[in-house]
């Protein structure tokens, strides 16, 4: 099994998981061309997995279908995805190319966002990023926090395959919130080094996100204290910590 991050647009990744026989699952092909190119390199498209309806995640599917009419496409229940595809949700399993991926419902970035977890990999679209999380376009803080907690509870050795290369920008904010976190400092240095060599900073290990990502650390004292300083009082609960952290990041300019 081989995992590849195919760059698309400015900072998206299309994830390709290839079985030993060459059949490959592609996650969130917002553009067709990177997949068409990968196919010439021996990746045989067996299935497409979609995490949410945003165009930079689904935009390439129609063109891929034109090229491979029998391509299986799995997508969340959402009328904004105008494709003939198999709709999946919480508790379902996607089976293709010898892979089995249980589906998790993780609303918050969008109301129908799903994630796929299996074979040590998590494909989480725009819910969890390395050192950050997605914007809450359609969900409440309580909903998004619950979704992130579900992902945080997966095995620590899970490889987090997110939808965007946002790690460096996220690191600047995370360091601002949690400046004394040594693991976060190391992760920032590592990510800077990878980007200076034009390499993806993801997948990251969930264990590392648990140590470094402030959005998974709303229970941690340094993060609570940073939020208390902004609020001018102790936060009521973790939902308030998360809500204020997300609001802070939305307005943050490095
Ligand atoms: Zn999105």
Short mmCIF file of C-alpha atoms and ligand atoms in Angstrom, two decimals:
data_model
loop_
_atom_site.label_atom_id
_atom_site.label_comp_id
_atom_site.label_asym_id
_atom_site.label_seq_id
_atom_site.Cartn_x
_atom_site.Cartn_y
_atom_site.Cartn_z
CA UNK A 1 0.00 0.00 0.00
CA UNK A 2 1.44 3.35 -1.00
CA UNK A 3 0.16 6.80 -0.07
CA UNK A 4 0.83 9.83 -2.27
CA UNK A 5 -0.23 13.46 -1.87
CA UNK A 6 -1.01 14.89 -5.32
CA UNK A 7 -0.87 18.69 -5.23
CA UNK A 8 -3.84 20.53 -6.78
CA UNK A 9 -4.71 24.23 -7.11
CA UNK A 10 -2.65 26.47 -4.79
CA UNK A 11 -2.60 24.35 -1.64
CA UNK A 12 -4.97 21.37 -1.96
CA UNK A 13 -3.94 17.75 -1.79
CA UNK A 14 -5.65 14.90 -3.60
CA UNK A 15 -4.75 11.77 -1.66
CA UNK A 16 -3.95 8.59 -3.58
CA UNK A 17 -3.82 5.25 -1.79
CA UNK A 18 -2.49 2.55 -4.06
CA UNK A 19 -2.91 -1.20 -3.51
CA UNK A 20 -0.08 -3.58 -4.49
CA UNK A 21 -1.91 -4.46 -7.74
CA UNK A 22 -1.96 -0.79 -8.79
CA UNK A 23 -5.63 -0.10 -8.13
CA UNK A 24 -5.91 3.23 -6.37
CA UNK A 25 -8.39 5.17 -4.28
CA UNK A 26 -8.38 8.93 -4.77
CA UNK A 27 -9.70 11.26 -2.09
CA UNK A 28 -11.18 14.68 -2.93
CA UNK A 29 -10.08 15.18 -6.54
CA UNK A 30 -10.94 18.86 -6.92
CA UNK A 31 -9.08 18.76 -10.23
CA UNK A 32 -8.93 15.90 -12.71
CA UNK A 33 -5.48 16.58 -14.17
CA UNK A 34 -3.36 15.39 -11.21
CA UNK A 35 -5.29 12.09 -11.24
CA UNK A 36 -4.97 11.74 -15.03
CA UNK A 37 -1.23 12.30 -14.66
CA UNK A 38 -1.00 9.78 -11.82
CA UNK A 39 -2.82 7.23 -13.97
CA UNK A 40 -0.07 7.46 -16.58
CA UNK A 41 2.37 6.60 -13.77
CA UNK A 42 0.59 3.32 -13.00
CA UNK A 43 -2.11 4.34 -10.53
CA UNK A 44 -5.30 2.70 -11.77
CA UNK A 45 -8.35 4.59 -10.45
CA UNK A 46 -10.69 2.19 -8.63
CA UNK A 47 -12.68 4.59 -6.50
CA UNK A 48 -13.11 8.21 -5.51
CA UNK A 49 -13.91 9.20 -1.93
CA UNK A 50 -15.37 12.65 -1.27
CA UNK A 51 -15.36 14.28 2.16
CA UNK A 52 -17.59 17.30 1.47
CA UNK A 53 -19.29 19.27 -1.27
CA UNK A 54 -16.82 22.15 -1.77
CA UNK A 55 -15.73 22.51 -5.37
CA UNK A 56 -12.01 22.31 -4.61
CA UNK A 57 -12.71 18.77 -3.36
CA UNK A 58 -15.22 17.47 -5.90
CA UNK A 59 -14.61 19.57 -9.04
CA UNK A 60 -12.58 16.99 -10.95
CA UNK A 61 -14.94 14.04 -10.60
CA UNK A 62 -17.07 14.63 -13.71
CA UNK A 63 -14.00 14.65 -15.93
CA UNK A 64 -12.66 11.50 -14.26
CA UNK A 65 -16.01 9.81 -14.83
CA UNK A 66 -15.87 10.75 -18.50
CA UNK A 67 -12.51 8.98 -18.71
CA UNK A 68 -13.48 5.99 -16.49
CA UNK A 69 -17.28 5.56 -16.73
CA UNK A 70 -17.32 2.75 -14.14
CA UNK A 71 -15.36 4.63 -11.51
CA UNK A 72 -17.02 4.15 -8.11
CA UNK A 73 -17.65 7.43 -6.29
CA UNK A 74 -18.55 7.61 -2.59
CA UNK A 75 -19.90 10.87 -1.21
CA UNK A 76 -21.87 12.25 1.72
CA UNK A 77 -25.62 12.77 1.53
CA UNK A 78 -25.78 16.35 0.25
CA UNK A 79 -27.86 17.72 -2.61
CA UNK A 80 -25.06 20.14 -3.48
CA UNK A 81 -23.02 17.20 -4.83
CA UNK A 82 -24.60 16.80 -8.28
CA UNK A 83 -23.05 13.47 -9.15
CA UNK A 84 -24.33 9.99 -9.51
CA UNK A 85 -22.58 8.29 -6.65
CA UNK A 86 -22.96 6.01 -3.69
CA UNK A 87 -24.03 8.07 -0.67
CA UNK A 88 -22.40 7.09 2.60
CA UNK A 89 -22.67 8.28 6.18
CA UNK A 90 -21.92 7.41 9.78
CA UNK A 91 -21.52 3.67 10.29
CA UNK A 92 -21.18 2.80 6.60
CA UNK A 93 -18.07 1.22 5.14
CA UNK A 94 -16.48 1.99 1.83
CA UNK A 95 -14.98 -1.13 0.27
CA UNK A 96 -12.85 -0.81 -2.81
CA UNK A 97 -9.48 -1.89 -4.21
CA UNK A 98 -9.12 -4.28 -1.28
CA UNK A 99 -9.46 -1.41 1.21
CA UNK A 100 -12.16 -1.04 3.83
CA UNK A 101 -12.85 2.42 5.18
CA UNK A 102 -15.47 3.02 7.86
CA UNK A 103 -17.17 6.40 7.52
CA UNK A 104 -17.37 8.96 10.31
CA UNK A 105 -19.78 11.88 10.33
CA UNK A 106 -17.84 15.03 11.28
CA UNK A 107 -20.06 18.09 10.77
CA UNK A 108 -18.81 21.62 11.40
CA UNK A 109 -16.86 22.84 8.34
CA UNK A 110 -19.98 21.83 6.40
CA UNK A 111 -23.10 20.18 7.77
CA UNK A 112 -22.58 16.93 5.82
CA UNK A 113 -18.79 16.58 6.09
CA UNK A 114 -17.56 12.99 6.49
CA UNK A 115 -14.17 11.39 7.12
CA UNK A 116 -12.76 7.97 6.24
CA UNK A 117 -10.61 6.03 8.67
CA UNK A 118 -8.90 2.73 7.91
CA UNK A 119 -5.57 0.97 7.36
CA UNK A 120 -3.89 3.46 9.69
CA UNK A 121 -4.98 6.46 7.61
CA UNK A 122 -7.51 9.20 8.25
CA UNK A 123 -8.85 11.18 5.31
CA UNK A 124 -10.45 14.13 7.02
CA UNK A 125 -10.89 16.77 4.27
CA UNK A 126 -11.24 20.22 5.81
CA UNK A 127 -12.18 19.14 9.35
CA UNK A 128 -8.73 18.64 10.89
CA UNK A 129 -5.55 20.17 9.48
CA UNK A 130 -2.04 19.80 10.75
CA UNK A 131 -1.82 22.34 13.61
CA UNK A 132 -5.28 23.68 12.78
CA UNK A 133 -8.87 22.88 11.84
CA UNK A 134 -11.33 23.95 9.17
CA UNK A 135 -13.44 27.06 9.35
CA UNK A 136 -16.95 26.53 10.67
CA UNK A 137 -19.00 27.48 7.63
CA UNK A 138 -22.11 25.52 8.57
CA UNK A 139 -21.67 24.22 12.08
CA UNK A 140 -21.63 25.37 15.67
CA UNK A 141 -18.56 25.32 17.93
CA UNK A 142 -20.09 22.46 19.94
CA UNK A 143 -20.58 20.43 16.77
CA UNK A 144 -17.10 21.09 15.40
CA UNK A 145 -15.49 20.32 18.76
CA UNK A 146 -17.42 17.03 18.97
CA UNK A 147 -16.22 16.14 15.46
CA UNK A 148 -12.60 16.93 16.34
CA UNK A 149 -12.88 14.90 19.54
CA UNK A 150 -13.98 11.88 17.54
CA UNK A 151 -10.93 12.19 15.32
CA UNK A 152 -8.68 12.77 18.34
CA UNK A 153 -9.89 9.47 19.82
CA UNK A 154 -8.56 7.41 16.89
CA UNK A 155 -5.32 5.44 17.42
CA UNK A 156 -2.38 7.77 18.04
CA UNK A 157 -0.35 6.26 15.20
CA UNK A 158 -3.00 7.24 12.62
CA UNK A 159 -1.63 9.22 9.67
CA UNK A 160 -3.69 12.37 9.28
CA UNK A 161 -4.29 13.05 5.57
CA UNK A 162 -5.94 16.46 5.39
CA UNK A 163 -7.13 18.48 2.42
CA UNK A 164 -4.73 21.43 2.42
CA UNK A 165 -1.11 22.43 2.91
CA UNK A 166 -1.80 24.98 5.66
CA UNK A 167 0.75 23.81 8.21
CA UNK A 168 3.17 26.76 8.19
CA UNK A 169 0.42 29.37 8.56
CA UNK A 170 -1.27 27.28 11.23
CA UNK A 171 2.04 26.91 13.06
CA UNK A 172 2.44 30.68 13.40
CA UNK A 173 -0.96 30.97 15.04
CA UNK A 174 -0.46 27.86 17.20
CA UNK A 175 2.85 29.26 18.51
CA UNK A 176 1.09 32.52 19.30
CA UNK A 177 -1.48 30.63 21.42
CA UNK A 178 0.90 28.09 22.98
CA UNK A 179 4.40 29.65 22.88
CA UNK A 180 6.07 27.39 25.44
CA UNK A 181 5.06 24.10 23.77
CA UNK A 182 8.40 22.49 22.83
CA UNK A 183 6.82 19.77 20.67
CA UNK A 184 4.99 22.45 18.70
CA UNK A 185 8.22 24.38 18.21
CA UNK A 186 9.92 21.24 16.85
CA UNK A 187 6.99 20.52 14.55
CA UNK A 188 7.15 24.07 13.19
CA UNK A 189 10.87 23.71 12.49
CA UNK A 190 10.30 20.36 10.81
CA UNK A 191 7.48 21.77 8.65
CA UNK A 192 9.62 24.77 7.61
CA UNK A 193 12.38 22.41 6.59
CA UNK A 194 9.99 20.24 4.55
CA UNK A 195 8.47 23.22 2.75
CA UNK A 196 11.90 24.65 1.98
CA UNK A 197 12.48 21.40 0.09
CA UNK A 198 9.01 21.62 -1.54
CA UNK A 199 7.82 18.52 0.30
CA UNK A 200 4.34 18.10 1.80
CA UNK A 201 4.18 18.52 5.58
CA UNK A 202 1.39 15.94 5.70
CA UNK A 203 0.40 13.31 6.54
CA UNK A 204 1.20 14.05 10.16
CA UNK A 205 0.82 11.58 12.98
CA UNK A 206 -2.26 12.00 15.15
CA UNK A 207 0.05 11.65 18.19
CA UNK A 208 1.86 14.78 17.05
CA UNK A 209 -1.40 16.69 16.50
CA UNK A 210 -2.54 15.76 20.01
CA UNK A 211 0.65 17.31 21.38
CA UNK A 212 0.82 20.35 19.11
CA UNK A 213 -2.53 21.32 17.57
CA UNK A 214 -4.29 23.92 19.76
CA UNK A 215 -7.70 22.92 18.39
CA UNK A 216 -7.18 19.43 19.86
CA UNK A 217 -5.86 20.93 23.09
CA UNK A 218 -8.81 22.98 24.31
CA UNK A 219 -8.52 21.08 27.63
CA UNK A 220 -4.81 21.93 28.04
CA UNK A 221 -3.86 24.57 30.58
CA UNK A 222 -1.73 26.82 28.30
CA UNK A 223 -4.54 26.99 25.73
CA UNK A 224 -7.18 27.67 28.40
CA UNK A 225 -4.99 30.41 29.85
CA UNK A 226 -4.50 32.08 26.48
CA UNK A 227 -8.27 32.11 25.98
CA UNK A 228 -8.89 33.36 29.54
CA UNK A 229 -6.53 36.28 28.81
CA UNK A 230 -8.55 37.17 25.70
CA UNK A 231 -11.91 36.83 27.44
CA UNK A 232 -10.75 38.61 30.59
CA UNK A 233 -12.23 35.78 32.67
CA UNK A 234 -12.07 32.02 32.98
CA UNK A 235 -13.79 30.23 30.06
CA UNK A 236 -17.02 28.47 31.00
CA UNK A 237 -16.16 25.19 29.31
CA UNK A 238 -14.22 23.63 26.46
CA UNK A 239 -16.84 24.67 23.92
CA UNK A 240 -16.19 28.28 24.82
CA UNK A 241 -12.43 27.73 24.63
CA UNK A 242 -12.87 26.21 21.18
CA UNK A 243 -15.29 28.91 19.96
CA UNK A 244 -12.97 31.72 21.03
CA UNK A 245 -9.91 29.96 19.61
CA UNK A 246 -11.62 29.56 16.23
CA UNK A 247 -12.77 33.23 16.28
CA UNK A 248 -9.24 34.32 17.17
CA UNK A 249 -7.74 32.32 14.29
CA UNK A 250 -10.36 33.68 11.85
CA UNK A 251 -9.15 37.22 12.54
CA UNK A 252 -5.47 36.39 12.96
CA UNK A 253 -2.86 37.90 10.69
CA UNK A 254 0.74 36.86 11.30
ZN1 LIG B 1 -13.94 22.85 2.33
#
